[in-house]
Short mmCIF file of C-alpha atoms in Angstrom, two decimals:
data_model
loop_
_atom_site.label_atom_id
_atom_site.label_comp_id
_atom_site.label_asym_id
_atom_site.label_seq_id
_atom_site.Cartn_x
_atom_site.Cartn_y
_atom_site.Cartn_z
CA MET Y 1 33.48 -15.64 23.31
CA LYS Y 2 30.11 -15.29 25.02
CA LYS Y 3 30.49 -11.49 24.76
CA ILE Y 4 31.05 -11.59 21.04
CA LEU Y 5 28.06 -13.87 20.50
CA PHE Y 6 25.92 -11.50 22.55
CA ILE Y 7 27.04 -8.50 20.45
CA TRP Y 8 26.27 -10.42 17.27
CA LEU Y 9 22.84 -11.31 18.59
CA LEU Y 10 22.26 -7.66 19.44
CA ILE Y 11 23.14 -6.62 15.87
CA LEU Y 12 21.32 -9.43 14.09
CA ALA Y 13 18.00 -9.50 16.10
CA PRO Y 14 16.64 -6.16 14.91
CA ILE Y 15 17.73 -6.82 11.29
CA THR Y 16 15.90 -10.19 11.37
CA ALA Y 17 12.83 -8.67 12.92
CA LEU Y 18 12.82 -5.91 10.33
CA ALA Y 19 13.12 -8.43 7.50
CA GLN Y 20 10.18 -10.40 8.87
CA ASP Y 21 8.05 -7.29 9.33
CA SER Y 22 8.60 -6.10 5.81
CA THR Y 23 6.96 -9.18 4.34
CA THR Y 24 4.41 -10.24 6.91
CA ALA Y 25 0.89 -9.53 5.75
CA PRO Y 26 -0.73 -6.80 7.79
CA SER Y 27 -3.70 -7.58 9.97
CA VAL Y 28 -6.90 -7.44 7.92
CA VAL Y 29 -10.18 -7.64 9.79
CA LEU Y 30 -13.32 -6.90 7.69
CA LYS Y 31 -16.98 -7.90 7.28
CA ASP Y 32 -18.11 -10.39 4.65
CA LEU Y 33 -21.34 -10.07 2.65
CA HIS Y 34 -23.31 -11.68 5.45
CA GLY Y 35 -22.01 -9.20 8.04
CA ARG Y 36 -19.66 -11.71 9.67
CA THR Y 37 -16.24 -10.58 10.90
CA VAL Y 38 -13.50 -12.10 8.87
CA ARG Y 39 -9.71 -12.13 9.34
CA LEU Y 40 -6.88 -12.68 6.91
CA ALA Y 41 -4.90 -14.35 9.77
CA ASP Y 42 -7.48 -17.19 9.79
CA PHE Y 43 -6.22 -18.32 6.35
CA LYS Y 44 -2.67 -19.07 7.49
CA GLY Y 45 -1.73 -22.37 5.97
CA LYS Y 46 -3.40 -21.46 2.66
CA VAL Y 47 -1.99 -19.49 -0.30
CA VAL Y 48 -4.19 -16.41 -0.36
CA LEU Y 49 -4.74 -14.26 -3.42
CA LEU Y 50 -6.26 -11.00 -2.21
CA ASN Y 51 -7.92 -9.23 -5.12
CA PHE Y 52 -8.96 -5.55 -4.63
CA TRP Y 53 -11.81 -4.85 -6.98
CA ALA Y 54 -14.98 -2.73 -7.55
CA THR Y 55 -18.27 -3.42 -9.27
CA TRP Y 56 -17.74 -0.17 -11.30
CA CYS Y 57 -14.26 -1.07 -12.48
CA PRO Y 58 -14.29 -2.64 -16.03
CA PRO Y 59 -10.89 -4.49 -15.80
CA CYS Y 60 -11.95 -5.89 -12.36
CA ARG Y 61 -14.99 -7.38 -14.05
CA ALA Y 62 -12.83 -8.68 -16.97
CA GLU Y 63 -10.55 -10.68 -14.67
CA ILE Y 64 -13.28 -12.30 -12.56
CA PRO Y 65 -13.70 -15.34 -14.86
CA ASP Y 66 -10.02 -16.22 -14.41
CA LEU Y 67 -10.21 -15.79 -10.65
CA VAL Y 68 -13.26 -18.11 -10.58
CA LYS Y 69 -11.39 -20.65 -12.70
CA TRP Y 70 -8.24 -20.53 -10.50
CA GLN Y 71 -10.30 -20.89 -7.30
CA ARG Y 72 -12.11 -23.92 -8.72
CA GLN Y 73 -8.95 -25.47 -10.12
CA TYR Y 74 -6.45 -24.80 -7.24
CA GLN Y 75 -8.63 -24.84 -4.18
CA PRO Y 76 -7.73 -28.51 -3.49
CA LYS Y 77 -4.04 -27.43 -3.55
CA GLY Y 78 -4.71 -24.78 -0.87
CA LEU Y 79 -5.53 -21.64 -2.91
CA GLN Y 80 -8.00 -19.18 -1.44
CA VAL Y 81 -9.01 -16.24 -3.52
CA ILE Y 82 -10.47 -13.32 -1.44
CA GLY Y 83 -12.08 -10.41 -3.32
CA ILE Y 84 -11.91 -7.18 -1.28
CA THR Y 85 -14.25 -4.45 -2.51
CA TYR Y 86 -12.99 -0.90 -3.02
CA PRO Y 87 -15.30 2.07 -2.43
CA PRO Y 88 -17.75 3.36 -3.31
CA THR Y 89 -19.42 0.10 -2.38
CA ASN Y 90 -23.07 -0.81 -2.30
CA ARG Y 91 -23.48 -4.10 -0.48
CA ARG Y 92 -26.63 -5.01 -2.37
CA ALA Y 93 -24.95 -4.28 -5.73
CA VAL Y 94 -22.04 -6.49 -4.68
CA ARG Y 95 -24.29 -9.33 -3.75
CA THR Y 96 -26.13 -9.15 -7.09
CA PHE Y 97 -22.77 -8.97 -8.80
CA VAL Y 98 -21.40 -12.07 -6.97
CA ARG Y 99 -24.46 -14.12 -8.07
CA GLN Y 100 -24.35 -12.73 -11.63
CA PHE Y 101 -20.63 -13.54 -12.18
CA LYS Y 102 -20.90 -16.84 -10.15
CA MET Y 103 -18.03 -15.77 -7.96
CA ASN Y 104 -17.07 -18.92 -6.07
CA TYR Y 105 -14.66 -17.25 -3.71
CA ALA Y 106 -14.85 -15.18 -0.56
CA VAL Y 107 -15.84 -11.51 -0.96
CA TRP Y 108 -15.09 -9.05 1.88
CA LEU Y 109 -16.14 -5.42 2.14
CA GLY Y 110 -13.03 -3.23 2.17
CA SER Y 111 -12.14 0.41 2.26
CA LYS Y 112 -9.49 2.70 0.80
CA GLU Y 113 -7.58 2.13 4.08
CA THR Y 114 -7.62 -1.61 3.60
CA LYS Y 115 -5.96 -1.28 0.22
CA ALA Y 116 -3.53 1.29 1.58
CA LEU Y 117 -2.18 -1.46 3.91
CA PHE Y 118 -0.71 -3.05 0.83
CA ASP Y 119 -0.36 -0.23 -1.72
CA PRO Y 120 -0.62 3.53 -1.53
CA GLY Y 121 -1.94 3.97 -5.03
CA GLU Y 122 -5.53 3.69 -6.26
CA THR Y 123 -4.96 1.31 -9.17
CA LEU Y 124 -7.65 -1.31 -9.65
CA PRO Y 125 -7.66 -4.19 -9.86
CA PHE Y 126 -4.82 -4.87 -7.46
CA SER Y 127 -3.73 -8.31 -6.27
CA VAL Y 128 -1.60 -9.43 -3.32
CA VAL Y 129 -0.16 -12.92 -2.97
CA VAL Y 130 0.19 -14.14 0.62
CA ASP Y 131 2.00 -17.49 1.21
CA ARG Y 132 1.15 -20.24 3.69
CA GLU Y 133 3.23 -18.59 6.32
CA GLY Y 134 1.32 -15.37 6.05
CA LYS Y 135 3.98 -13.45 4.13
CA VAL Y 136 3.32 -11.17 1.20
CA THR Y 137 5.33 -12.56 -1.65
CA ALA Y 138 4.04 -10.39 -4.51
CA THR Y 139 1.71 -7.55 -5.46
CA ILE Y 140 0.28 -7.16 -8.94
CA GLU Y 141 -1.18 -4.00 -10.44
CA GLY Y 142 -3.86 -4.33 -13.09
CA ILE Y 143 -5.40 -7.42 -14.43
CA LEU Y 144 -3.68 -10.54 -13.09
CA LEU Y 145 -2.40 -12.19 -16.24
CA PRO Y 146 -2.27 -16.05 -16.55
CA GLU Y 147 1.54 -15.74 -16.92
CA GLU Y 148 1.72 -13.80 -13.70
CA PHE Y 149 -0.42 -16.41 -11.92
CA ASP Y 150 1.86 -19.11 -13.22
CA GLU Y 151 4.93 -17.24 -12.03
CA LYS Y 152 3.82 -15.82 -8.73
CA VAL Y 153 1.03 -18.05 -7.33
CA ARG Y 154 1.42 -21.57 -8.81
CA PRO Y 155 4.87 -22.24 -7.41
CA LEU Y 156 3.52 -21.59 -3.88
CA LEU Y 157 0.75 -24.14 -4.38
CA GLY Y 158 3.40 -26.82 -5.03
CA GLN Y 159 4.69 -26.35 -1.47
CA SER Y 160 2.87 -28.32 1.21
CA ASN Y 161 1.73 -26.74 4.43
CA ARG Y 162 4.43 -27.35 7.11
CA MET A 1 40.69 -7.29 -58.36
CA GLN A 2 39.46 -4.09 -56.96
CA THR A 3 35.89 -4.75 -58.23
CA ARG A 4 35.95 -8.18 -56.56
CA GLN A 5 36.75 -6.54 -53.22
CA ILE A 6 34.10 -3.81 -53.49
CA LEU A 7 31.25 -5.98 -54.72
CA PRO A 8 30.62 -7.89 -51.42
CA LEU A 9 30.74 -4.61 -49.57
CA LEU A 10 28.26 -3.08 -51.99
CA ILE A 11 25.84 -6.09 -51.60
CA LEU A 12 26.18 -5.79 -47.81
CA ALA A 13 25.39 -2.08 -47.90
CA LEU A 14 22.31 -2.74 -50.14
CA VAL A 15 21.07 -5.44 -47.84
CA MET A 16 21.46 -3.26 -44.74
CA THR A 17 19.75 -0.33 -46.41
CA PHE A 18 16.71 -2.34 -47.59
CA GLY A 19 16.58 -4.27 -44.32
CA ALA A 20 16.37 -0.93 -42.39
CA VAL A 21 13.59 0.33 -44.73
CA GLY A 22 11.75 -2.99 -44.40
CA SER A 23 11.83 -2.82 -40.62
CA SER A 24 10.70 0.77 -40.39
CA ALA A 25 7.87 0.08 -42.85
CA ALA A 26 6.51 -2.54 -40.44
CA THR A 27 6.10 0.08 -37.66
CA ALA A 28 2.76 1.83 -37.52
CA THR A 29 0.85 3.81 -34.98
CA VAL A 30 -2.83 3.98 -34.20
CA THR A 31 -4.96 6.03 -31.86
CA ILE A 32 -8.00 4.19 -30.58
CA ARG A 33 -10.84 5.80 -28.75
CA VAL A 34 -11.81 3.84 -25.68
CA GLU A 35 -15.21 3.95 -24.01
CA GLY A 36 -15.74 3.23 -20.34
CA MET A 37 -12.66 4.87 -18.88
CA ARG A 38 -14.34 6.48 -15.92
CA CYS A 39 -11.39 5.86 -13.58
CA GLY A 40 -7.87 6.83 -14.50
CA ASN A 41 -6.48 4.12 -12.21
CA CYS A 42 -8.24 1.21 -13.87
CA ALA A 43 -6.93 2.37 -17.28
CA ALA A 44 -3.56 1.00 -16.21
CA SER A 45 -4.79 -2.44 -17.27
CA ILE A 46 -5.11 -1.30 -20.89
CA THR A 47 -1.39 -0.25 -20.86
CA LYS A 48 -0.34 -3.41 -19.11
CA ASN A 49 -2.23 -5.78 -21.35
CA LEU A 50 -1.16 -4.08 -24.59
CA LYS A 51 2.50 -3.97 -23.51
CA VAL A 52 2.62 -7.72 -23.04
CA THR A 53 1.04 -8.30 -26.49
CA ALA A 54 3.50 -9.53 -29.10
CA GLY A 55 4.08 -6.81 -31.81
CA VAL A 56 3.28 -3.90 -29.58
CA GLU A 57 6.24 -1.51 -29.19
CA ASP A 58 4.86 1.36 -27.21
CA VAL A 59 1.62 2.39 -25.55
CA ARG A 60 0.32 5.62 -24.13
CA VAL A 61 -3.20 5.67 -22.64
CA SER A 62 -4.86 8.99 -21.89
CA PHE A 63 -7.71 8.95 -19.38
CA GLU A 64 -8.44 12.65 -20.20
CA LYS A 65 -8.72 12.07 -23.92
CA THR A 66 -10.20 8.62 -23.45
CA GLU A 67 -7.91 7.16 -26.06
CA ALA A 68 -4.98 4.78 -26.44
CA TRP A 69 -1.98 5.61 -28.71
CA ILE A 70 -0.20 2.47 -29.79
CA LYS A 71 3.06 1.98 -31.77
CA PHE A 72 3.13 -1.59 -33.21
CA ASP A 73 4.63 -3.87 -35.80
CA ASP A 74 1.94 -4.22 -38.38
CA GLN A 75 3.56 -7.43 -39.70
CA LYS A 76 2.99 -9.04 -36.27
CA ILE A 77 -0.29 -7.68 -35.18
CA THR A 78 -3.35 -6.04 -36.69
CA VAL A 79 -5.41 -3.09 -35.46
CA ALA A 80 -8.35 -5.45 -35.06
CA LYS A 81 -6.32 -7.59 -32.66
CA LEU A 82 -5.27 -4.42 -30.69
CA ARG A 83 -8.98 -3.65 -30.36
CA GLU A 84 -9.58 -7.09 -29.08
CA VAL A 85 -6.89 -6.73 -26.40
CA ILE A 86 -8.51 -3.44 -25.27
CA ASN A 87 -11.97 -5.05 -25.22
CA GLY A 88 -10.47 -7.90 -23.19
CA THR A 89 -9.70 -5.49 -20.39
CA GLY A 90 -13.35 -4.62 -19.98
CA PHE A 91 -13.30 -1.40 -21.88
CA LYS A 92 -14.62 -0.77 -25.36
CA ALA A 93 -12.40 0.13 -28.34
CA VAL A 94 -14.79 2.14 -30.51
CA GLU A 95 -12.86 3.66 -33.41
CA GLU A 96 -9.36 4.43 -34.53
CA LYS A 97 -7.42 7.06 -36.39
CA ALA A 98 -4.72 4.98 -38.14
CA SER A 99 -1.42 6.47 -39.17
CA GLY A 100 1.62 4.65 -40.69
CA ASP A 101 5.07 5.77 -39.59
#
């Protein structure tokens, strides 16, 4: 009996590990606009909406007002929007942009490699939903539509942090 | 007796014929020139936002030609509204070459 159980464990353990790895958000360590080191892992317990964007990308600019609204509306429920810039990036231009668009959420300076951790393509904007456990639950290409937010982000905000 | 049997079939055939003509008449296409498409990858938002718009049947966006070709039901949506959707993605719909199908 013990032998059978052991064999089952041997079979199941790698499968379980693989399943966990496929959804666990990769390690993201970047600098914010103040030059401070920031880590995605520090946001475990929150529902994180990573938004890859660029100042030169018209649709990225178009979706910012919605991101600002959702951050304001759902922050008390545990939402954290994090805008990650995509190159070419000029830090001063980003700062000006953040002020101009009244961006009320975190903005980190990213690279092509940062986005490649989640998506091999170059489509912008690109959003990643990370749940309270640090798992990637959805990726969204293009402007994040209100219907998509309702379907992919809001249900996670209803769940309390365990 | 025979006329009584044929008449409903004739009416049905007429309704189906005119119905089909009516529905095809509602389909139109338009090519809208779009300004601001400097990156092919951000143009994906134009396709996405148009495709989820009620009345839009097909969309092809060309980064090279800087234009969007849209097949739509002109009884459900107007060209002006299509331009609004494009403008809502941060680009600028500047002019169109309309053509009914």
